[in-house]
Structure formats: structure tokens, C-alpha cells
PDB file of C-alpha atoms in Angstrom:
ATOM      1  CA  MET S   1       6.298  -8.820  -0.501  1.00  0.00           C
ATOM      2  CA  GLY S   2       6.434 -11.951   1.549  1.00  0.00           C
ATOM      3  CA  ASP S   3       4.847 -15.352   1.181  1.00  0.00           C
ATOM      4  CA  ALA S   4       1.193 -15.016   2.200  1.00  0.00           C
ATOM      5  CA  VAL S   5       0.755 -18.482   3.792  1.00  0.00           C
ATOM      6  CA  GLU S   6       4.141 -18.239   5.702  1.00  0.00           C
ATOM      7  CA  ASN S   7       3.381 -14.865   7.131  1.00  0.00           C
ATOM      8  CA  PHE S   8      -0.270 -15.892   8.146  1.00  0.00           C
ATOM      9  CA  ALA S   9       0.865 -18.962   9.808  1.00  0.00           C
ATOM     10  CA  ARG S  10       3.564 -16.926  11.865  1.00  0.00           C
ATOM     11  CA  VAL S  11       1.342 -13.927  12.500  1.00  0.00           C
ATOM     12  CA  CYS S  12      -2.153 -14.846  13.223  1.00  0.00           C
ATOM     13  CA  PRO S  13      -2.896 -18.690  12.408  1.00  0.00           C
ATOM     14  CA  GLU S  14      -6.036 -18.893  14.618  1.00  0.00           C
ATOM     15  CA  ARG S  15      -7.909 -16.081  13.086  1.00  0.00           C
ATOM     16  CA  ARG S  16     -10.516 -16.061  10.529  1.00  0.00           C
ATOM     17  CA  PHE S  17      -9.568 -14.400   7.561  1.00  0.00           C
ATOM     18  CA  VAL S  18     -10.504 -13.061   4.037  1.00  0.00           C
ATOM     19  CA  ALA S  19      -7.789 -12.775   1.336  1.00  0.00           C
ATOM     20  CA  PHE S  20      -7.664 -10.565  -1.759  1.00  0.00           C
ATOM     21  CA  PRO S  21      -5.233 -11.720  -4.330  1.00  0.00           C
ATOM     22  CA  PRO S  22      -4.653 -10.003  -7.512  1.00  0.00           C
ATOM     23  CA  ASP S  23      -6.014 -12.659  -9.859  1.00  0.00           C
ATOM     24  CA  ILE S  24      -7.792 -15.904  -9.941  1.00  0.00           C
ATOM     25  CA  LYS S  25      -4.854 -18.059 -10.663  1.00  0.00           C
ATOM     26  CA  THR S  26      -3.134 -16.721  -7.518  1.00  0.00           C
ATOM     27  CA  SER S  27      -6.510 -16.984  -5.486  1.00  0.00           C
ATOM     28  CA  VAL S  28      -6.871 -20.625  -6.348  1.00  0.00           C
ATOM     29  CA  ALA S  29      -3.133 -21.404  -5.575  1.00  0.00           C
ATOM     30  CA  LEU S  30      -3.528 -19.580  -2.209  1.00  0.00           C
ATOM     31  CA  ARG S  31      -6.694 -21.588  -1.290  1.00  0.00           C
ATOM     32  CA  ASP S  32      -4.842 -24.900  -2.036  1.00  0.00           C
ATOM     33  CA  ARG S  33      -1.671 -23.772  -0.149  1.00  0.00           C
ATOM     34  CA  MET S  34      -3.835 -22.800   2.676  1.00  0.00           C
ATOM     35  CA  ASN S  35      -5.605 -25.919   2.910  1.00  0.00           C
ATOM     36  CA  ALA S  36      -2.408 -28.008   2.687  1.00  0.00           C
ATOM     37  CA  ALA S  37      -0.927 -25.879   5.576  1.00  0.00           C
ATOM     38  CA  GLY S  38      -3.934 -26.832   7.732  1.00  0.00           C
ATOM     39  CA  PHE S  39      -6.127 -23.666   7.282  1.00  0.00           C
ATOM     40  CA  SER S  40      -9.439 -24.612   5.800  1.00  0.00           C
ATOM     41  CA  CYS S  41     -10.011 -22.140   2.921  1.00  0.00           C
ATOM     42  CA  ILE S  42     -12.536 -21.664   0.039  1.00  0.00           C
ATOM     43  CA  HIS S  43     -12.128 -19.618  -3.084  1.00  0.00           C
ATOM     44  CA  ILE S  44     -14.897 -17.662  -5.022  1.00  0.00           C
ATOM     45  CA  ASP S  45     -14.696 -15.341  -8.157  1.00  0.00           C
ATOM     46  CA  GLY S  46     -17.042 -13.995 -10.749  1.00  0.00           C
ATOM     47  CA  GLY S  47     -17.017 -17.148 -12.609  1.00  0.00           C
ATOM     48  CA  THR S  48     -18.188 -19.349  -9.769  1.00  0.00           C
ATOM     49  CA  PRO S  49     -21.616 -20.697 -10.461  1.00  0.00           C
ATOM     50  CA  LYS S  50     -24.270 -18.822  -8.355  1.00  0.00           C
ATOM     51  CA  GLU S  51     -25.509 -22.057  -6.623  1.00  0.00           C
ATOM     52  CA  GLU S  52     -21.851 -23.131  -5.621  1.00  0.00           C
ATOM     53  CA  ARG S  53     -21.083 -19.724  -4.491  1.00  0.00           C
ATOM     54  CA  ARG S  54     -24.230 -19.490  -2.490  1.00  0.00           C
ATOM     55  CA  GLU S  55     -23.149 -22.667  -0.548  1.00  0.00           C
ATOM     56  CA  LEU S  56     -19.610 -21.785  -0.092  1.00  0.00           C
ATOM     57  CA  MET S  57     -20.536 -18.476   1.384  1.00  0.00           C
ATOM     58  CA  ARG S  58     -22.914 -20.288   3.832  1.00  0.00           C
ATOM     59  CA  GLU S  59     -20.065 -22.535   4.755  1.00  0.00           C
ATOM     60  CA  PHE S  60     -17.864 -19.428   5.385  1.00  0.00           C
ATOM     61  CA  ARG S  61     -20.537 -17.343   7.372  1.00  0.00           C
ATOM     62  CA  ALA S  62     -21.337 -20.401   9.509  1.00  0.00           C
ATOM     63  CA  GLY S  63     -17.785 -20.820  10.496  1.00  0.00           C
ATOM     64  CA  GLU S  64     -17.319 -24.237   8.891  1.00  0.00           C
ATOM     65  CA  VAL S  65     -14.189 -22.910   7.076  1.00  0.00           C
ATOM     66  CA  GLN S  66     -11.626 -20.406   8.500  1.00  0.00           C
ATOM     67  CA  GLY S  67     -10.913 -18.552   5.428  1.00  0.00           C
ATOM     68  CA  LEU S  68     -11.998 -17.113   2.182  1.00  0.00           C
ATOM     69  CA  THR S  69      -9.981 -15.931  -0.732  1.00  0.00           C
ATOM     70  CA  SER S  70     -11.745 -13.925  -3.319  1.00  0.00           C
ATOM     71  CA  VAL S  71     -11.316 -11.929  -6.485  1.00  0.00           C
ATOM     72  CA  ASN S  72     -13.802  -9.123  -7.325  1.00  0.00           C
ATOM     73  CA  ILE S  73     -16.365 -10.573  -5.250  1.00  0.00           C
ATOM     74  CA  ALA S  74     -16.010  -9.925  -1.493  1.00  0.00           C
ATOM     75  CA  ILE S  75     -14.529  -6.425  -1.365  1.00  0.00           C
ATOM     76  CA  GLU S  76     -17.914  -4.746  -1.192  1.00  0.00           C
ATOM     77  CA  GLY S  77     -20.863  -6.019   0.930  1.00  0.00           C
ATOM     78  CA  LEU S  78     -19.321  -9.024   2.744  1.00  0.00           C
ATOM     79  CA  ASP S  79     -20.490  -9.034   6.390  1.00  0.00           C
ATOM     80  CA  VAL S  80     -18.940 -11.670   8.528  1.00  0.00           C
ATOM     81  CA  PRO S  81     -18.122  -9.713  11.828  1.00  0.00           C
ATOM     82  CA  ASP S  82     -15.874 -12.597  13.252  1.00  0.00           C
ATOM     83  CA  VAL S  83     -13.305 -12.163  10.634  1.00  0.00           C
ATOM     84  CA  SER S  84     -10.257 -10.777  12.151  1.00  0.00           C
ATOM     85  CA  ALA S  85      -7.615 -10.902   9.788  1.00  0.00           C
ATOM     86  CA  VAL S  86      -7.262  -9.483   5.983  1.00  0.00           C
ATOM     87  CA  VAL S  87      -4.667 -10.645   3.647  1.00  0.00           C
ATOM     88  CA  PHE S  88      -4.288  -8.064   1.070  1.00  0.00           C
ATOM     89  CA  MET S  89      -2.310  -8.993  -2.054  1.00  0.00           C
ATOM     90  CA  ARG S  90      -3.883  -6.842  -4.588  1.00  0.00           C
ATOM     91  CA  PRO S  91      -1.783  -3.839  -5.918  1.00  0.00           C
ATOM     92  CA  THR S  92      -4.224  -0.940  -6.405  1.00  0.00           C
ATOM     93  CA  LYS S  93      -4.294   2.566  -7.240  1.00  0.00           C
ATOM     94  CA  SER S  94      -7.770   2.970  -5.459  1.00  0.00           C
ATOM     95  CA  GLU S  95      -7.983   4.040  -2.033  1.00  0.00           C
ATOM     96  CA  ARG S  96     -11.571   3.088  -2.038  1.00  0.00           C
ATOM     97  CA  ILE S  97     -10.606  -0.410  -2.752  1.00  0.00           C
ATOM     98  CA  TRP S  98      -8.059  -0.763   0.023  1.00  0.00           C
ATOM     99  CA  VAL S  99     -10.371   0.878   2.685  1.00  0.00           C
ATOM    100  CA  GLN S 100     -13.398  -1.489   1.689  1.00  0.00           C
ATOM    101  CA  ALA S 101     -11.149  -4.406   1.575  1.00  0.00           C
ATOM    102  CA  ALA S 102      -9.714  -3.684   4.922  1.00  0.00           C
ATOM    103  CA  GLY S 103     -13.233  -3.017   6.325  1.00  0.00           C
ATOM    104  CA  ARG S 104     -14.084  -6.661   5.844  1.00  0.00           C
ATOM    105  CA  GLY S 105     -12.104  -7.209   8.919  1.00  0.00           C
ATOM    106  CA  LEU S 106     -13.151  -4.132  10.945  1.00  0.00           C
ATOM    107  CA  ARG S 107     -16.665  -5.157  11.674  1.00  0.00           C
ATOM    108  CA  SER S 108     -17.337  -5.237  15.391  1.00  0.00           C
ATOM    109  CA  SER S 109     -18.134  -8.597  16.904  1.00  0.00           C
ATOM    110  CA  GLU S 110     -18.564 -10.114  20.500  1.00  0.00           C
ATOM    111  CA  GLY S 111     -15.183 -11.056  21.905  1.00  0.00           C
ATOM    112  CA  LYS S 112     -13.242  -9.340  19.017  1.00  0.00           C
ATOM    113  CA  SER S 113     -10.821  -6.678  20.074  1.00  0.00           C
ATOM    114  CA  ASP S 114      -8.751  -5.967  16.742  1.00  0.00           C
ATOM    115  CA  CYS S 115      -8.142  -6.954  13.258  1.00  0.00           C
ATOM    116  CA  VAL S 116      -4.714  -7.871  11.680  1.00  0.00           C
ATOM    117  CA  ILE S 117      -4.218  -6.715   8.190  1.00  0.00           C
ATOM    118  CA  LEU S 118      -1.295  -8.417   6.278  1.00  0.00           C
ATOM    119  CA  ASP S 119      -0.447  -6.196   3.462  1.00  0.00           C
ATOM    120  CA  HIS S 120       1.631  -7.828   0.935  1.00  0.00           C
ATOM    121  CA  ALA S 121       1.029  -5.125  -1.716  1.00  0.00           C
ATOM    122  CA  GLY S 122       2.621  -2.069  -0.019  1.00  0.00           C
ATOM    123  CA  THR S 123      -0.891  -0.296   0.130  1.00  0.00           C
ATOM    124  CA  LEU S 124      -0.276   0.789   3.623  1.00  0.00           C
ATOM    125  CA  MET S 125       2.648   2.985   2.569  1.00  0.00           C
ATOM    126  CA  GLN S 126       0.693   4.381  -0.348  1.00  0.00           C
ATOM    127  CA  PHE S 127      -2.533   5.270   1.379  1.00  0.00           C
ATOM    128  CA  GLY S 128      -2.079   4.979   5.049  1.00  0.00           C
ATOM    129  CA  PRO S 129      -4.040   3.117   7.628  1.00  0.00           C
ATOM    130  CA  ALA S 130      -7.701   2.452   6.353  1.00  0.00           C
ATOM    131  CA  GLU S 131      -9.085   3.693   9.709  1.00  0.00           C
ATOM    132  CA  ASP S 132      -7.493   7.114   8.970  1.00  0.00           C
ATOM    133  CA  PHE S 133      -9.511   7.333   5.697  1.00  0.00           C
ATOM    134  CA  VAL S 134     -11.622  10.686   5.479  1.00  0.00           C
ATOM    135  CA  PRO S 135     -14.507  10.224   2.924  1.00  0.00           C
ATOM    136  CA  PRO S 136     -14.699  12.857   0.168  1.00  0.00           C
ATOM    137  CA  ALA S 137     -17.284  15.596   0.346  1.00  0.00           C
ATOM    138  CA  LEU S 138     -20.497  14.768  -0.920  1.00  0.00           C
ATOM    139  CA  HIS S 139     -20.339  17.325  -3.763  1.00  0.00           C
ATOM    140  CA  SER S 140     -17.001  16.198  -4.751  1.00  0.00           C
ATOM    141  CA  ASN S 141     -16.342  13.859  -7.654  1.00  0.00           C
ATOM    142  CA  GLU S 142     -13.343  12.111  -5.773  1.00  0.00           C
ATOM    143  CA  GLY S 143     -14.010   8.656  -5.016  1.00  0.00           C
ATOM    144  CA  LYS S 144     -16.594   8.047  -7.643  1.00  0.00           C
ATOM    145  CA  LYS S 145     -16.432   5.207 -10.005  1.00  0.00           C
ATOM    146  CA  THR S 146     -15.608   5.713 -13.506  1.00  0.00           C
ATOM    147  CA  THR S 147     -16.022   2.980 -16.172  1.00  0.00           C
ATOM    148  CA  GLY S 148     -15.006   2.318 -19.799  1.00  0.00           C
ATOM    149  CA  LYS S 149     -13.177   5.063 -21.691  1.00  0.00           C
ATOM    150  CA  ASP S 150     -13.621   7.714 -18.931  1.00  0.00           C
ATOM    151  CA  ALA S 151     -11.642   5.445 -16.562  1.00  0.00           C
ATOM    152  CA  LYS S 152      -8.902   4.849 -19.057  1.00  0.00           C
ATOM    153  CA  LYS S 153      -8.523   8.352 -19.778  1.00  0.00           C
ATOM    154  CA  ARG S 154      -8.320   9.341 -16.201  1.00  0.00           C
ATOM    155  CA  GLU S 155      -5.999   6.547 -14.880  1.00  0.00           C
ATOM    156  CA  LYS S 156      -2.339   7.049 -15.620  1.00  0.00           C
ATOM    157  CA  LYS S 157       0.309   4.667 -14.440  1.00  0.00           C
ATOM    158  CA  ILE S 158       2.536   6.052 -11.765  1.00  0.00           C
ATOM    159  CA  ILE S 159       5.942   4.331 -11.599  1.00  0.00           C
ATOM    160  CA  ILE S 160       8.905   4.926  -9.378  1.00  0.00           C
ATOM    161  CA  CYS S 161      12.408   4.731 -11.174  1.00  0.00           C
ATOM    162  CA  GLU S 162      14.409   2.086  -9.601  1.00  0.00           C
ATOM    163  CA  ARG S 163      17.415   2.651 -11.708  1.00  0.00           C
ATOM    164  CA  GLU S 164      20.732   2.411  -9.747  1.00  0.00           C
ATOM    165  CA  LEU S 165      22.637   5.607  -9.822  1.00  0.00           C
ATOM    166  CA  GLU S 166      26.467   6.230  -9.381  1.00  0.00           C
ATOM    167  CA  ASP S 167      25.942   6.319  -5.625  1.00  0.00           C
ATOM    168  CA  GLY S 168      24.416   2.754  -5.607  1.00  0.00           C
ATOM    169  CA  LEU S 169      20.911   3.963  -4.694  1.00  0.00           C
ATOM    170  CA  PRO S 170      17.875   3.976  -6.830  1.00  0.00           C
ATOM    171  CA  CYS S 171      16.769   7.278  -8.535  1.00  0.00           C
ATOM    172  CA  GLY S 172      13.384   7.287  -6.898  1.00  0.00           C
ATOM    173  CA  ALA S 173      11.959   9.853  -9.329  1.00  0.00           C
ATOM    174  CA  ALA S 174       8.066   9.398 -10.146  1.00  0.00           C
ATOM    175  CA  LEU S 175       6.981   8.692 -13.872  1.00  0.00           C
ATOM    176  CA  ILE S 176       3.502   9.522 -14.786  1.00  0.00           C
ATOM    177  CA  GLY S 177       2.261   8.332 -18.086  1.00  0.00           C
ATOM    178  CA  THR S 178       5.706   8.086 -19.393  1.00  0.00           C
ATOM    179  CA  HIS S 179       8.355   5.360 -19.715  1.00  0.00           C
ATOM    180  CA  ILE S 180      11.244   8.005 -19.650  1.00  0.00           C
ATOM    181  CA  CYS S 181      12.493   9.079 -16.165  1.00  0.00           C
ATOM    182  CA  PRO S 182      12.447  13.029 -15.973  1.00  0.00           C
ATOM    183  CA  GLU S 183      15.359  12.949 -13.398  1.00  0.00           C
ATOM    184  CA  CYS S 184      17.932  10.496 -14.745  1.00  0.00           C
ATOM    185  CA  GLY S 185      16.590  10.040 -18.255  1.00  0.00           C
ATOM    186  CA  HIS S 186      16.498   6.174 -18.023  1.00  0.00           C
ATOM    187  CA  VAL S 187      14.147   4.623 -20.486  1.00  0.00           C
ATOM    188  CA  HIS S 188      12.018   1.930 -19.028  1.00  0.00           C
ATOM    189  CA  HIS S 189      11.122  -1.284 -20.829  1.00  0.00           C
ATOM    190  CA  PHE S 190       7.998  -2.942 -19.125  1.00  0.00           C
ATOM    191  CA  GLU S 191       7.527  -6.669 -19.529  1.00  0.00           C
ATOM    192  CA  ALA S 192       3.926  -8.169 -20.104  1.00  0.00           C
ATOM    193  CA  ILE S 193       2.021  -8.508 -16.910  1.00  0.00           C
ATOM    194  CA  PRO S 194       2.054 -11.998 -15.819  1.00  0.00           C
ATOM    195  CA  ASP S 195      -1.150 -13.928 -15.215  1.00  0.00           C
ATOM    196  CA  HIS S 196      -0.263 -14.641 -11.492  1.00  0.00           C
ATOM    197  CA  ALA S 197       1.327 -12.974  -8.728  1.00  0.00           C
ATOM    198  CA  VAL S 198       5.146 -12.876  -8.314  1.00  0.00           C
ATOM    199  CA  VAL S 199       6.272 -13.600  -4.634  1.00  0.00           C
ATOM    200  CA  ILE S 200       9.137 -11.413  -3.437  1.00  0.00           C
ATOM    201  CA  PRO S 201      10.746 -13.057  -0.389  1.00  0.00           C
ATOM    202  CA  GLY S 202      10.264 -11.261   2.881  1.00  0.00           C
ATOM    203  CA  GLN S 203       8.775 -11.083   6.376  1.00  0.00           C
ATOM    204  CA  LEU S 204       6.040  -8.592   7.204  1.00  0.00           C
ATOM    205  CA  GLU S 205       6.682  -6.589  10.255  1.00  0.00           C
ATOM    206  CA  GLU S 206       3.975  -5.337  12.708  1.00  0.00           C
ATOM    207  CA  LEU S 207       2.798  -1.657  12.671  1.00  0.00           C
ATOM    208  CA  THR S 208       0.260  -0.817  15.207  1.00  0.00           C
ATOM    209  CA  ALA S 209      -1.835   2.465  15.107  1.00  0.00           C
ATOM    210  CA  GLU S 210      -0.764   3.086  18.734  1.00  0.00           C
ATOM    211  CA  GLY S 211       3.024   2.617  17.952  1.00  0.00           C
ATOM    212  CA  ARG S 212       2.571   4.905  14.861  1.00  0.00           C
ATOM    213  CA  ARG S 213       0.968   7.621  16.592  1.00  0.00           C
ATOM    214  CA  GLN S 214       2.873   7.387  19.835  1.00  0.00           C
ATOM    215  CA  HIS S 215       6.306   7.121  18.464  1.00  0.00           C
ATOM    216  CA  ALA S 216       8.202  10.310  19.483  1.00  0.00           C
ATOM    217  CA  TYR S 217      11.584  10.882  17.615  1.00  0.00           C
ATOM    218  CA  GLN S 218      14.316  11.753  19.909  1.00  0.00           C
ATOM    219  CA  LEU S 219      16.738  14.708  18.894  1.00  0.00           C
ATOM    220  CA  GLU S 220      19.400  12.377  17.897  1.00  0.00           C
ATOM    221  CA  GLU S 221      16.896  10.553  15.448  1.00  0.00           C
ATOM    222  CA  LYS S 222      15.928  13.798  13.998  1.00  0.00           C
ATOM    223  CA  ARG S 223      19.497  14.894  13.305  1.00  0.00           C
ATOM    224  CA  ARG S 224      20.228  11.560  11.763  1.00  0.00           C
ATOM    225  CA  TRP S 225      17.147  11.983   9.466  1.00  0.00           C
ATOM    226  CA  TYR S 226      18.320  15.448   8.514  1.00  0.00           C
ATOM    227  CA  ALA S 227      21.783  14.373   7.667  1.00  0.00           C
ATOM    228  CA  GLU S 228      20.437  11.550   5.617  1.00  0.00           C
ATOM    229  CA  LEU S 229      18.067  13.808   3.769  1.00  0.00           C
ATOM    230  CA  LEU S 230      21.139  15.938   3.152  1.00  0.00           C
ATOM    231  CA  GLY S 231      22.949  12.932   1.786  1.00  0.00           C
ATOM    232  CA  TYR S 232      19.838  12.069  -0.470  1.00  0.00           C
ATOM    233  CA  CYS S 233      19.894  15.658  -2.019  1.00  0.00           C
ATOM    234  CA  ALA S 234      23.546  15.669  -2.529  1.00  0.00           C
ATOM    235  CA  ASN S 235      23.413  12.322  -4.330  1.00  0.00           C
ATOM    236  CA  ARG S 236      20.631  13.646  -6.550  1.00  0.00           C
ATOM    237  CA  GLY S 237      22.311  17.144  -7.286  1.00  0.00           C
ATOM    238  CA  LYS S 238      19.565  18.786  -5.287  1.00  0.00           C
ATOM    239  CA  SER S 239      20.027  21.751  -3.093  1.00  0.00           C
ATOM    240  CA  PRO S 240      20.507  21.535   0.777  1.00  0.00           C
ATOM    241  CA  GLY S 241      17.348  23.634   0.906  1.00  0.00           C
ATOM    242  CA  GLN S 242      15.327  20.491  -0.410  1.00  0.00           C
ATOM    243  CA  ALA S 243      16.458  18.632   2.799  1.00  0.00           C
ATOM    244  CA  PHE S 244      15.112  21.416   4.965  1.00  0.00           C
ATOM    245  CA  TYR S 245      11.594  21.168   3.367  1.00  0.00           C
ATOM    246  CA  LEU S 246      11.657  17.232   3.389  1.00  0.00           C
ATOM    247  CA  TYR S 247      12.574  17.279   6.929  1.00  0.00           C
ATOM    248  CA  GLN S 248       9.721  20.003   7.826  1.00  0.00           C
ATOM    249  CA  GLU S 249       7.432  17.622   5.751  1.00  0.00           C
ATOM    250  CA  LYS S 250       8.391  14.637   7.761  1.00  0.00           C
ATOM    251  CA  PHE S 251       8.299  16.199  11.436  1.00  0.00           C
ATOM    252  CA  GLY S 252       6.053  19.116  11.048  1.00  0.00           C
ATOM    253  CA  GLU S 253       8.743  21.468  12.420  1.00  0.00           C
ATOM    254  CA  LYS S 254      11.890  23.278  11.206  1.00  0.00           C
ATOM    255  CA  PRO S 255      15.297  21.777  11.927  1.00  0.00           C
ATOM    256  CA  GLY S 256      16.958  23.314  15.052  1.00  0.00           C
ATOM    257  CA  GLY S 257      19.989  25.375  15.307  1.00  0.00           C
ATOM    258  CA  TRP S 258      21.985  22.185  15.016  1.00  0.00           C
ATOM    259  CA  GLN S 259      21.248  22.302  11.202  1.00  0.00           C
ATOM    260  CA  LYS S 260      24.111  24.250  10.318  1.00  0.00           C
ATOM    261  CA  SER S 261      26.615  21.810  11.716  1.00  0.00           C
ATOM    262  CA  SER S 262      24.956  18.858  10.050  1.00  0.00           C
ATOM    263  CA  LYS S 263      26.932  16.771   7.470  1.00  0.00           C
ATOM    264  CA  PRO S 264      25.428  14.695   4.560  1.00  0.00           C
ATOM    265  CA  MET S 265      25.070  10.888   5.608  1.00  0.00           C
ATOM    266  CA  GLN S 266      24.293   8.016   3.189  1.00  0.00           C
ATOM    267  CA  PRO S 267      20.458   7.678   3.346  1.00  0.00           C
ATOM    268  CA  SER S 268      19.031   4.681   4.920  1.00  0.00           C
ATOM    269  CA  ALA S 269      16.109   2.340   3.550  1.00  0.00           C
ATOM    270  CA  GLU S 270      14.013   4.325   6.032  1.00  0.00           C
ATOM    271  CA  VAL S 271      14.692   7.612   4.726  1.00  0.00           C
ATOM    272  CA  LEU S 272      14.598   6.305   1.014  1.00  0.00           C
ATOM    273  CA  GLY S 273      11.203   4.878   1.744  1.00  0.00           C
ATOM    274  CA  PHE S 274       9.776   8.157   3.056  1.00  0.00           C
ATOM    275  CA  VAL S 275      10.924   9.945   0.050  1.00  0.00           C
ATOM    276  CA  LYS S 276       9.661   7.439  -2.445  1.00  0.00           C
ATOM    277  CA  ALA S 277       6.111   7.500  -0.700  1.00  0.00           C
ATOM    278  CA  ARG S 278       6.280  11.378  -0.766  1.00  0.00           C
ATOM    279  CA  ASN S 279       7.107  11.214  -4.445  1.00  0.00           C
ATOM    280  CA  ILE S 280       4.197   8.908  -5.158  1.00  0.00           C
ATOM    281  CA  ALA S 281       1.850  11.156  -3.178  1.00  0.00           C
ATOM    282  CA  TYR S 282       3.185  14.167  -4.914  1.00  0.00           C
ATOM    283  CA  ALA S 283       2.746  12.657  -8.402  1.00  0.00           C
ATOM    284  CA  ARG S 284      -0.876  11.638  -7.635  1.00  0.00           C
ATOM    285  CA  ARG S 285      -1.680  15.205  -6.528  1.00  0.00           C
ATOM    286  CA  MET S 286      -0.212  16.660  -9.624  1.00  0.00           C
ATOM    287  CA  GLU S 287      -2.135  14.117 -11.698  1.00  0.00           C
ATOM    288  CA  ALA S 288      -5.392  14.900  -9.795  1.00  0.00           C
ATOM    289  CA  GLN S 289      -4.791  18.521 -10.520  1.00  0.00           C
ATOM    290  CA  LYS S 290      -4.354  17.815 -14.184  1.00  0.00           C
ATOM    291  CA  VAL S 291      -7.692  15.887 -14.449  1.00  0.00           C
ATOM    292  CA  LYS S 292      -9.596  18.706 -12.559  1.00  0.00           C
ATOM    293  CA  HIS S 293      -8.307  21.515 -14.741  1.00  0.00           C
ATOM    294  CA  ALA S 294      -9.235  19.408 -17.811  1.00  0.00           C
ATOM    295  CA  ALA S 295     -12.657  18.843 -16.446  1.00  0.00           C
ATOM    296  CA  ASP S 296     -13.087  22.513 -15.901  1.00  0.00           C
TER     297      ASP S 296
END
């Protein structure tokens, strides 16, 4: 979501950065566009000759260039403490990759107080802030790398059905390892994956840890949320009780006595986004349980 160069120029043009595009073609194009916009930038990938890669990394570490864009090289092990911006463009189902990529900008350095993460892949909604990551227990298999056939067996694609229903809103159901929506029955036909990223126009908005944690919903906001959750459930043919549990999941408390007088409202993008993220998380938990039971 959003143009990487335009958003970088608007949000943090003075910062040193590392960028993680989804593929080599996009990475090379990002390097060229960054340079054209006045931000000195280099590109490396697995095919970059060792001597060339070594020289490019020396330039970057020495501060001779402002930014580095990389594919499958700099996610692990890169230690350049004065990097204070991360441009994340790579869709991933791996929380480990998200946390390690964000970590390239979280190294402490003299005069550095924070790090800006420009998330163009919606990963923050999927996994939450990288600083909130809790490492899996040492005895757990969670987080361990899998390769080859084992990885293919465990990894199932999770898709959110975007089919527009009669109410004009997307279905929002989660599909796991299937192309048929379990809610609306829509059959999804997927095009071949392109060899470069497709940019969806948009402007990133700031989300700070302080704002996320300190925001206190007022009663009117909570009532609006409950009414919109009722509207969501009504549109999907679900019982009002589902809205009750969604509200409780969102706010960690039950609705007040005003619940009985609440009338369904058309759900906003904010509420639909919450339900979508919740559906994805639920689908992942169910898939993890299946994998665990299969292993047992």
C-alpha cells in the first residue's frame, strides 16, 4: 500500500534506511527511484558478486550512501546502528521475518531516539508491533525454520474473501488451503504471481506505540463500535451474540447496560479492519492446531 519513495520523502527523508522489497526487480527499481529522488541508495541480493557486495556494504556502513535495498540478504545479521528507518514492502506469513527486518532499525546508537518503520505490506496489522514480539519457548517448535517438503506441507495460504455482498461490503471470511469461500461460496480464481510488486496508491499514516497504548476509547466510541459490530453481524446473517463476543475481544470487557438499546449501524472501515485482522489470526490459530495434532 502506497508508493515507497513518495512516503519516505514525506515522512523521514533525512534518515538512513534499509528497505526490504518482495523481489529483485522491485528492489532494483526502488534503488533507481531513490537515487533519482536524491536519496543515495544501493541494492544487493543473493546474485551480487561477493567482492561487489563487500564494497557496497562497506560504503553503506561508512555512511557514504543513505540507504540499502536488499532481497534475502540483510534481514538477518546486518548491524548498522545508525539506521533509523525501515521500509518494509515484503508480504510475509513469517513473524520471524517481520521482527528481524524491523530489528535492523532498532539497534541503539548515539543520538538515536527512535526508528520509523514504513509498512507497505500490512504486516503491522497481521503481527502487531515488532517490539511486542514474545520469543517462543525454547522447548517449542514454534519459530523454527522448515525447508523443502516439510515447509510446503506446513504452509497453507490464508486468504480473506473480498467478494462484495448485497450490502456492498466485502465478505471478510478466511480461506485456508482452499479457493472456495466457506461463508458466501464464492469461487476464487487467482492470477499468476507477477515478477514485481504492484503498487496500490495510498498514504501511510503514523502509528506510535505511545498512541496505541494510551488511547482510551470514550463511552460514545464504544457504543458506536458495538452498534457497528451489530451491523456487521446482521449483514452476515450472524446472531447479535457474535457482536457481544467481538466487542469483548476488542475492549476486554462486556458491553454496558446500554447494550439493549443499541441499534445496528453500517460498519466502518475501522471495524471491518478489526474483524478482518481477527479472522486472519483465528485462521492461523486453527491451522497451527491442525499442524500440531498432525505432528502428535
